[in-house]
Each structure stands twice: as C-alpha cells, then as structure tokens.
PDB file of C-alpha atoms in Angstrom:
ATOM      1  CA  GLU A  24       0.000   0.000   0.000  1.00  0.00           C
ATOM      2  CA  VAL A  25       1.367   3.385  -1.001  1.00  0.00           C
ATOM      3  CA  GLN A  26       1.773   5.759   1.934  1.00  0.00           C
ATOM      4  CA  LEU A  27       3.009   9.332   1.974  1.00  0.00           C
ATOM      5  CA  VAL A  28       3.430  11.019   5.345  1.00  0.00           C
ATOM      6  CA  GLU A  29       4.368  14.675   5.536  1.00  0.00           C
ATOM      7  CA  SER A  30       5.926  16.407   8.520  1.00  0.00           C
ATOM      8  CA  GLY A  31       7.734  19.596   9.433  1.00  0.00           C
ATOM      9  CA  GLY A  32       4.937  22.128   9.215  1.00  0.00           C
ATOM     10  CA  GLY A  33       4.400  24.773  11.848  1.00  0.00           C
ATOM     11  CA  VAL A  34       4.162  28.484  12.563  1.00  0.00           C
ATOM     12  CA  VAL A  35       6.984  30.694  11.298  1.00  0.00           C
ATOM     13  CA  GLN A  36       7.478  34.444  11.025  1.00  0.00           C
ATOM     14  CA  PRO A  37       7.700  36.182   7.669  1.00  0.00           C
ATOM     15  CA  GLY A  38      11.224  35.895   6.340  1.00  0.00           C
ATOM     16  CA  GLY A  39      11.810  32.669   8.223  1.00  0.00           C
ATOM     17  CA  SER A  40      12.606  29.169   7.027  1.00  0.00           C
ATOM     18  CA  LEU A  41      11.089  25.746   7.349  1.00  0.00           C
ATOM     19  CA  ARG A  42      11.934  22.299   6.013  1.00  0.00           C
ATOM     20  CA  LEU A  43       9.164  19.879   5.114  1.00  0.00           C
ATOM     21  CA  SER A  44       9.662  16.135   4.833  1.00  0.00           C
ATOM     22  CA  CYS A  45       7.657  13.370   3.223  1.00  0.00           C
ATOM     23  CA  ALA A  46       8.249   9.725   4.098  1.00  0.00           C
ATOM     24  CA  ALA A  47       7.219   7.354   1.326  1.00  0.00           C
ATOM     25  CA  SER A  48       6.505   3.641   1.425  1.00  0.00           C
ATOM     26  CA  GLY A  49       4.762   0.944  -0.575  1.00  0.00           C
ATOM     27  CA  PHE A  50       6.431   1.604  -3.940  1.00  0.00           C
ATOM     28  CA  THR A  51       9.873   1.789  -5.514  1.00  0.00           C
ATOM     29  CA  PHE A  52      10.588   5.379  -4.575  1.00  0.00           C
ATOM     30  CA  ASP A  53      13.348   6.209  -7.047  1.00  0.00           C
ATOM     31  CA  ASP A  54      11.240   5.037 -10.005  1.00  0.00           C
ATOM     32  CA  TYR A  55       8.893   8.007  -9.659  1.00  0.00           C
ATOM     33  CA  ALA A  56       8.986  11.761  -9.799  1.00  0.00           C
ATOM     34  CA  MET A  57       7.583  13.434  -6.699  1.00  0.00           C
ATOM     35  CA  HIS A  58       5.786  16.716  -6.202  1.00  0.00           C
ATOM     36  CA  TRP A  59       4.750  19.270  -3.616  1.00  0.00           C
ATOM     37  CA  VAL A  60       1.297  20.782  -4.026  1.00  0.00           C
ATOM     38  CA  ARG A  61      -0.191  23.319  -1.641  1.00  0.00           C
ATOM     39  CA  GLN A  62      -3.626  24.578  -0.720  1.00  0.00           C
ATOM     40  CA  ALA A  63      -4.184  27.853   1.096  1.00  0.00           C
ATOM     41  CA  PRO A  64      -7.012  27.757   3.651  1.00  0.00           C
ATOM     42  CA  GLY A  65     -10.345  27.636   1.839  1.00  0.00           C
ATOM     43  CA  LYS A  66      -8.660  27.957  -1.558  1.00  0.00           C
ATOM     44  CA  GLY A  67      -7.771  25.775  -4.522  1.00  0.00           C
ATOM     45  CA  LEU A  68      -4.751  23.656  -5.352  1.00  0.00           C
ATOM     46  CA  GLU A  69      -1.419  25.124  -6.409  1.00  0.00           C
ATOM     47  CA  TRP A  70       1.450  23.026  -7.734  1.00  0.00           C
ATOM     48  CA  VAL A  71       4.726  24.017  -6.069  1.00  0.00           C
ATOM     49  CA  SER A  72       7.561  21.824  -7.290  1.00  0.00           C
ATOM     50  CA  LEU A  73       8.634  18.573  -8.954  1.00  0.00           C
ATOM     51  CA  ILE A  74      11.752  16.446  -8.676  1.00  0.00           C
ATOM     52  CA  SER A  75      12.623  13.553 -10.974  1.00  0.00           C
ATOM     53  CA  GLY A  76      13.245  10.067  -9.648  1.00  0.00           C
ATOM     54  CA  ASP A  77      17.012  10.400  -9.703  1.00  0.00           C
ATOM     55  CA  GLY A  78      16.868  13.924  -8.331  1.00  0.00           C
ATOM     56  CA  GLY A  79      18.592  15.309 -11.398  1.00  0.00           C
ATOM     57  CA  SER A  80      15.725  17.485 -12.627  1.00  0.00           C
ATOM     58  CA  THR A  81      13.692  19.975 -10.633  1.00  0.00           C
ATOM     59  CA  TYR A  82      10.943  22.422 -11.547  1.00  0.00           C
ATOM     60  CA  TYR A  83       9.234  25.172  -9.569  1.00  0.00           C
ATOM     61  CA  ALA A  84       6.222  27.424  -9.649  1.00  0.00           C
ATOM     62  CA  ASP A  85       7.175  31.032 -10.315  1.00  0.00           C
ATOM     63  CA  SER A  86       5.751  32.005  -6.917  1.00  0.00           C
ATOM     64  CA  VAL A  87       8.411  29.983  -5.069  1.00  0.00           C
ATOM     65  CA  LYS A  88      11.344  29.981  -7.479  1.00  0.00           C
ATOM     66  CA  GLY A  89      14.526  31.125  -5.798  1.00  0.00           C
ATOM     67  CA  ARG A  90      13.059  30.675  -2.295  1.00  0.00           C
ATOM     68  CA  PHE A  91      12.122  26.976  -2.147  1.00  0.00           C
ATOM     69  CA  THR A  92      14.325  23.981  -2.898  1.00  0.00           C
ATOM     70  CA  ILE A  93      13.033  20.477  -3.499  1.00  0.00           C
ATOM     71  CA  SER A  94      15.270  17.485  -2.853  1.00  0.00           C
ATOM     72  CA  ARG A  95      15.067  13.774  -2.176  1.00  0.00           C
ATOM     73  CA  ASP A  96      17.074  11.044  -0.492  1.00  0.00           C
ATOM     74  CA  ASN A  97      16.311   7.796  -2.283  1.00  0.00           C
ATOM     75  CA  SER A  98      18.247   5.783   0.303  1.00  0.00           C
ATOM     76  CA  LYS A  99      15.716   6.981   2.894  1.00  0.00           C
ATOM     77  CA  ASN A 100      12.627   7.032   0.632  1.00  0.00           C
ATOM     78  CA  SER A 101      12.179  10.647   1.578  1.00  0.00           C
ATOM     79  CA  LEU A 102      11.226  13.881  -0.135  1.00  0.00           C
ATOM     80  CA  TYR A 103      11.999  17.351   1.184  1.00  0.00           C
ATOM     81  CA  LEU A 104      11.063  20.971   0.634  1.00  0.00           C
ATOM     82  CA  GLN A 105      13.362  23.639   2.033  1.00  0.00           C
ATOM     83  CA  MET A 106      11.406  26.867   2.278  1.00  0.00           C
ATOM     84  CA  ASN A 107      13.279  30.125   2.821  1.00  0.00           C
ATOM     85  CA  SER A 108      12.212  33.778   2.869  1.00  0.00           C
ATOM     86  CA  LEU A 109       8.704  32.725   3.743  1.00  0.00           C
ATOM     87  CA  ARG A 110       5.838  35.102   3.085  1.00  0.00           C
ATOM     88  CA  THR A 111       2.338  35.290   4.517  1.00  0.00           C
ATOM     89  CA  GLU A 112       1.006  34.101   1.162  1.00  0.00           C
ATOM     90  CA  ASP A 113       2.919  30.823   1.612  1.00  0.00           C
ATOM     91  CA  THR A 114       0.482  29.870   4.375  1.00  0.00           C
ATOM     92  CA  ALA A 115      -1.089  26.613   3.212  1.00  0.00           C
ATOM     93  CA  LEU A 116      -1.488  22.910   3.674  1.00  0.00           C
ATOM     94  CA  TYR A 117       1.434  21.325   1.842  1.00  0.00           C
ATOM     95  CA  TYR A 118       0.836  17.964   0.200  1.00  0.00           C
ATOM     96  CA  CYS A 119       3.447  15.521  -0.971  1.00  0.00           C
ATOM     97  CA  ALA A 120       2.220  13.756  -4.118  1.00  0.00           C
ATOM     98  CA  LYS A 121       3.525  10.834  -6.161  1.00  0.00           C
ATOM     99  CA  ASP A 122       3.720  11.082  -9.927  1.00  0.00           C
ATOM    100  CA  ILE A 123       1.690   8.431 -11.729  1.00  0.00           C
ATOM    101  CA  SER A 124       4.832   7.277 -13.546  1.00  0.00           C
ATOM    102  CA  THR A 125       8.417   8.275 -14.174  1.00  0.00           C
ATOM    103  CA  ILE A 126       7.580  11.918 -14.844  1.00  0.00           C
ATOM    104  CA  SER A 127       4.046  12.187 -16.180  1.00  0.00           C
ATOM    105  CA  ARG A 128       3.311  15.291 -14.118  1.00  0.00           C
ATOM    106  CA  HIS A 129       0.030  14.213 -12.613  1.00  0.00           C
ATOM    107  CA  PHE A 130      -0.522  12.613  -9.267  1.00  0.00           C
ATOM    108  CA  ASP A 131      -1.973   9.273  -8.240  1.00  0.00           C
ATOM    109  CA  TYR A 132      -1.245   9.304  -4.506  1.00  0.00           C
ATOM    110  CA  TRP A 133      -1.242  12.152  -2.016  1.00  0.00           C
ATOM    111  CA  GLY A 134      -0.312  12.460   1.618  1.00  0.00           C
ATOM    112  CA  GLN A 135      -2.594  14.086   4.159  1.00  0.00           C
ATOM    113  CA  GLY A 136      -0.607  17.293   4.200  1.00  0.00           C
ATOM    114  CA  THR A 137       1.343  19.371   6.695  1.00  0.00           C
ATOM    115  CA  LEU A 138       0.193  22.878   7.611  1.00  0.00           C
ATOM    116  CA  VAL A 139       2.527  25.832   7.259  1.00  0.00           C
ATOM    117  CA  THR A 140       1.443  29.113   8.805  1.00  0.00           C
ATOM    118  CA  VAL A 141       3.484  32.239   8.118  1.00  0.00           C
ATOM    119  CA  SER A 142       2.491  34.939  10.551  1.00  0.00           C
ATOM    120  CA  SER A 143       4.045  37.539  12.805  1.00  0.00           C
TER     121      SER A 143
ATOM    122  CA  ALA B   5       1.514  29.985 -17.486  1.00  0.00           C
ATOM    123  CA  ILE B   6      -1.503  28.186 -18.875  1.00  0.00           C
ATOM    124  CA  ARG B   7      -4.684  29.323 -17.177  1.00  0.00           C
ATOM    125  CA  MET B   8      -7.348  26.724 -16.448  1.00  0.00           C
ATOM    126  CA  THR B   9     -10.904  27.969 -16.011  1.00  0.00           C
ATOM    127  CA  GLN B  10     -13.659  25.733 -14.676  1.00  0.00           C
ATOM    128  CA  SER B  11     -17.373  26.299 -14.926  1.00  0.00           C
ATOM    129  CA  PRO B  12     -19.484  26.490 -13.002  1.00  0.00           C
ATOM    130  CA  SER B  13     -17.627  27.400  -9.801  1.00  0.00           C
ATOM    131  CA  SER B  14     -20.373  25.753  -7.799  1.00  0.00           C
ATOM    132  CA  PHE B  15     -23.775  24.244  -8.310  1.00  0.00           C
ATOM    133  CA  SER B  16     -26.384  22.069  -6.676  1.00  0.00           C
ATOM    134  CA  ALA B  17     -27.655  18.745  -7.939  1.00  0.00           C
ATOM    135  CA  SER B  18     -29.610  15.756  -6.716  1.00  0.00           C
ATOM    136  CA  THR B  19     -28.705  12.128  -6.327  1.00  0.00           C
ATOM    137  CA  GLY B  20     -29.295  10.367  -9.639  1.00  0.00           C
ATOM    138  CA  ASP B  21     -28.670  13.460 -11.754  1.00  0.00           C
ATOM    139  CA  ARG B  22     -26.266  13.544 -14.673  1.00  0.00           C
ATOM    140  CA  VAL B  23     -23.831  16.421 -14.231  1.00  0.00           C
ATOM    141  CA  THR B  24     -21.138  17.955 -16.409  1.00  0.00           C
ATOM    142  CA  ILE B  25     -18.266  20.177 -15.352  1.00  0.00           C
ATOM    143  CA  THR B  26     -16.309  22.137 -17.931  1.00  0.00           C
ATOM    144  CA  CYS B  27     -12.626  23.060 -17.932  1.00  0.00           C
ATOM    145  CA  ARG B  28     -11.096  25.420 -20.477  1.00  0.00           C
ATOM    146  CA  ALA B  29      -7.385  25.974 -21.048  1.00  0.00           C
ATOM    147  CA  SER B  30      -6.000  29.336 -22.113  1.00  0.00           C
ATOM    148  CA  GLN B  31      -4.024  27.587 -24.854  1.00  0.00           C
ATOM    149  CA  GLY B  32      -4.037  24.150 -26.426  1.00  0.00           C
ATOM    150  CA  ILE B  33      -2.891  21.338 -24.151  1.00  0.00           C
ATOM    151  CA  SER B  34      -3.647  18.329 -26.380  1.00  0.00           C
ATOM    152  CA  SER B  35      -4.997  15.677 -23.976  1.00  0.00           C
ATOM    153  CA  TYR B  36      -2.673  16.469 -21.079  1.00  0.00           C
ATOM    154  CA  LEU B  37      -5.470  16.936 -18.585  1.00  0.00           C
ATOM    155  CA  ALA B  38      -6.358  15.288 -15.292  1.00  0.00           C
ATOM    156  CA  TRP B  39      -9.393  15.525 -13.022  1.00  0.00           C
ATOM    157  CA  TYR B  40      -9.331  15.224  -9.225  1.00  0.00           C
ATOM    158  CA  GLN B  41     -12.010  14.951  -6.566  1.00  0.00           C
ATOM    159  CA  GLN B  42     -11.491  16.465  -3.135  1.00  0.00           C
ATOM    160  CA  LYS B  43     -13.734  16.010  -0.120  1.00  0.00           C
ATOM    161  CA  PRO B  44     -13.552  18.320   2.923  1.00  0.00           C
ATOM    162  CA  GLY B  45     -10.508  17.641   5.079  1.00  0.00           C
ATOM    163  CA  LYS B  46      -9.146  15.055   2.649  1.00  0.00           C
ATOM    164  CA  ALA B  47      -6.410  14.947   0.040  1.00  0.00           C
ATOM    165  CA  PRO B  48      -7.412  15.080  -3.624  1.00  0.00           C
ATOM    166  CA  LYS B  49      -8.060  11.836  -5.460  1.00  0.00           C
ATOM    167  CA  LEU B  50      -7.169  11.233  -9.101  1.00  0.00           C
ATOM    168  CA  LEU B  51     -10.228  10.376 -11.192  1.00  0.00           C
ATOM    169  CA  ILE B  52      -9.176  10.753 -14.825  1.00  0.00           C
ATOM    170  CA  TYR B  53      -5.973  11.437 -16.728  1.00  0.00           C
ATOM    171  CA  ALA B  54      -5.098  11.901 -20.379  1.00  0.00           C
ATOM    172  CA  ALA B  55      -8.471  13.674 -20.581  1.00  0.00           C
ATOM    173  CA  SER B  56     -10.491  10.456 -20.745  1.00  0.00           C
ATOM    174  CA  THR B  57      -8.619   7.564 -19.078  1.00  0.00           C
ATOM    175  CA  LEU B  58     -10.297   6.390 -15.902  1.00  0.00           C
ATOM    176  CA  GLN B  59      -7.898   5.856 -13.008  1.00  0.00           C
ATOM    177  CA  SER B  60      -7.932   2.342 -11.582  1.00  0.00           C
ATOM    178  CA  GLY B  61     -10.656   1.859  -8.994  1.00  0.00           C
ATOM    179  CA  VAL B  62     -12.716   4.880 -10.024  1.00  0.00           C
ATOM    180  CA  PRO B  63     -16.397   4.082 -10.722  1.00  0.00           C
ATOM    181  CA  SER B  64     -17.437   3.988 -14.362  1.00  0.00           C
ATOM    182  CA  ARG B  65     -20.084   6.665 -13.798  1.00  0.00           C
ATOM    183  CA  PHE B  66     -17.200   9.134 -14.095  1.00  0.00           C
ATOM    184  CA  SER B  67     -16.039   9.976 -17.602  1.00  0.00           C
ATOM    185  CA  GLY B  68     -13.934  12.631 -19.249  1.00  0.00           C
ATOM    186  CA  SER B  69     -13.695  14.023 -22.744  1.00  0.00           C
ATOM    187  CA  GLY B  70     -12.114  16.768 -24.777  1.00  0.00           C
ATOM    188  CA  SER B  71      -8.817  17.820 -26.268  1.00  0.00           C
ATOM    189  CA  GLY B  72      -7.092  21.046 -27.180  1.00  0.00           C
ATOM    190  CA  THR B  73      -8.666  23.709 -24.989  1.00  0.00           C
ATOM    191  CA  ASP B  74     -12.080  22.381 -23.950  1.00  0.00           C
ATOM    192  CA  PHE B  75     -12.693  19.481 -21.604  1.00  0.00           C
ATOM    193  CA  THR B  76     -15.575  18.004 -19.634  1.00  0.00           C
ATOM    194  CA  LEU B  77     -16.008  15.754 -16.630  1.00  0.00           C
ATOM    195  CA  THR B  78     -19.325  13.931 -16.552  1.00  0.00           C
ATOM    196  CA  ILE B  79     -20.868  12.008 -13.689  1.00  0.00           C
ATOM    197  CA  SER B  80     -23.627   9.906 -15.194  1.00  0.00           C
ATOM    198  CA  CYS B  81     -25.696   9.177 -12.090  1.00  0.00           C
ATOM    199  CA  LEU B  82     -24.769  11.151  -8.989  1.00  0.00           C
ATOM    200  CA  GLN B  83     -24.256   9.215  -5.802  1.00  0.00           C
ATOM    201  CA  SER B  84     -24.183  10.714  -2.312  1.00  0.00           C
ATOM    202  CA  GLU B  85     -20.427  10.181  -2.094  1.00  0.00           C
ATOM    203  CA  ASP B  86     -19.848  12.289  -5.226  1.00  0.00           C
ATOM    204  CA  PHE B  87     -20.663  15.576  -3.535  1.00  0.00           C
ATOM    205  CA  ALA B  88     -17.236  17.189  -3.385  1.00  0.00           C
ATOM    206  CA  THR B  89     -15.023  19.724  -5.099  1.00  0.00           C
ATOM    207  CA  TYR B  90     -13.555  18.841  -8.499  1.00  0.00           C
ATOM    208  CA  TYR B  91     -10.359  20.228 -10.011  1.00  0.00           C
ATOM    209  CA  CYS B  92      -8.890  19.957 -13.479  1.00  0.00           C
ATOM    210  CA  GLN B  93      -5.100  20.102 -13.958  1.00  0.00           C
ATOM    211  CA  GLN B  94      -3.038  20.568 -17.082  1.00  0.00           C
ATOM    212  CA  TYR B  95       0.301  18.832 -17.407  1.00  0.00           C
ATOM    213  CA  TYR B  96       1.166  19.971 -20.918  1.00  0.00           C
ATOM    214  CA  SER B  97       3.757  22.464 -19.726  1.00  0.00           C
ATOM    215  CA  TYR B  98       5.383  23.967 -16.648  1.00  0.00           C
ATOM    216  CA  PRO B  99       4.220  25.391 -14.397  1.00  0.00           C
ATOM    217  CA  LEU B 100       1.578  22.729 -13.841  1.00  0.00           C
ATOM    218  CA  THR B 101      -1.711  24.487 -13.176  1.00  0.00           C
ATOM    219  CA  PHE B 102      -5.116  23.674 -11.734  1.00  0.00           C
ATOM    220  CA  GLY B 103      -8.541  25.071 -12.339  1.00  0.00           C
ATOM    221  CA  GLN B 104     -10.095  27.036  -9.489  1.00  0.00           C
ATOM    222  CA  GLY B 105     -12.370  24.141  -8.584  1.00  0.00           C
ATOM    223  CA  THR B 106     -16.054  23.292  -8.946  1.00  0.00           C
ATOM    224  CA  ARG B 107     -17.980  22.659  -5.755  1.00  0.00           C
ATOM    225  CA  LEU B 108     -20.809  20.194  -6.214  1.00  0.00           C
ATOM    226  CA  GLU B 109     -23.445  20.444  -3.488  1.00  0.00           C
ATOM    227  CA  ILE B 110     -26.573  18.532  -2.654  1.00  0.00           C
ATOM    228  CA  LYS B 111     -29.798  20.215  -3.774  1.00  0.00           C
TER     229      LYS B 111
END
C-alpha cells in the first residue's frame, strides 16, 4: 500500500525558514517523480515543485522559485522541501504527491498534508 | 503559465442526476489533462488522466472528454459520495496548473 506522510509544518514568522519532509513507502521510490502541491485555507490547489526520480531534474512554480528547494534522499525514501524567505502568502497545507509514472506530471497518490502558517 | 478555467464554480444537484463540469485551457494542451475529486478535510483523489482515461478503482459513472482547450467531466448518475469539489489540472507544460475548482453540493 502506497503511503506518503508529511511532517515539518508549523508556525513561522515572515522571512523565516522551514523544512518539510515526506516519508514514502509501498512503492519503488526512485522510479517516480515526486511533487509538492499546496492549498491555502479555503482555496484551490497550487502546484509548487517537482523532482525527478534520480533527483537530477527539478521544476518550480514562479511564486516559489529562488526561495524553495526540493530534494530527495532515495536511500531513505524521503522527499523534502526547504522553504526560505517565507511570506504570509505561503500559508497553506502542503501535500506531498507521487507522480503516476516516471515523470508524467500528474498525481496518483497524495499524503494528508502538513500545515505551514506564516504569521508575525 | 496556462490558465485553467472551470465552470461552473459551484452548483447544486440531486442524487441520480447527470452532471457535467467544464474546464477550459487558455491555450491548447492536447490531452494532457487530469481531473481530481477532493472532499472536505481530505487529500485530492485522481479520477481521470489523459483527458479520458479512468484511473484504476474509479467508478465507471465518471467519464472525461475533450482535447485542445475544452474538456468536460461527466458524472452519469450522482451518488451521495460524489458531492465534493472537483479540479482539473493541465500537465502539458510547466508550471503545472489547476482550475479554481467546482464545488458540487446537494440540492
């Protein structure tokens, strides 16, 4: 059974940093691209970032480019999102999502999310 | 970025109804479109990809169609568990983008 469990969310001041983690199980982790998708309270879905299975390719939404860094450790079946220079508009529930295949760019499994609140 | 526009944003329907949700892309995306269902407090669930391919385990009352810029999600006979918010997503180009969502409520 595929499981994705996010952690690392919390309350941080504007300008601060936070690192999110996603622990994956139930599939061959390095065979699949992984994504972060976020959802502001009461709002829709926003794709944040993608990393290929080998970690060699990364892509970002314009809203986070230069501030967020996606990475993965295939030896630990883990995905990460380093978030720097956080803004109030980054407040959201952050989901880790598995790509449906190598890098098809749509998502067949999602975690339950970890909440990030940026507030002074 | 490709803009995805769903219509309607919300509407009410009854169990047993046939409903259609529309998604329009600001430029052609071939068939690189997925549909997701999200219930309150839950993560989204993939329903359809490649515009019309049903994800494994999804009931056959769900169907998708379209290509280019105009797409539809149809639920042939609404069940109580189908009342949720639905999102389309294009994966033709980066950044990947979602529609604003369509909230389907019980009449």
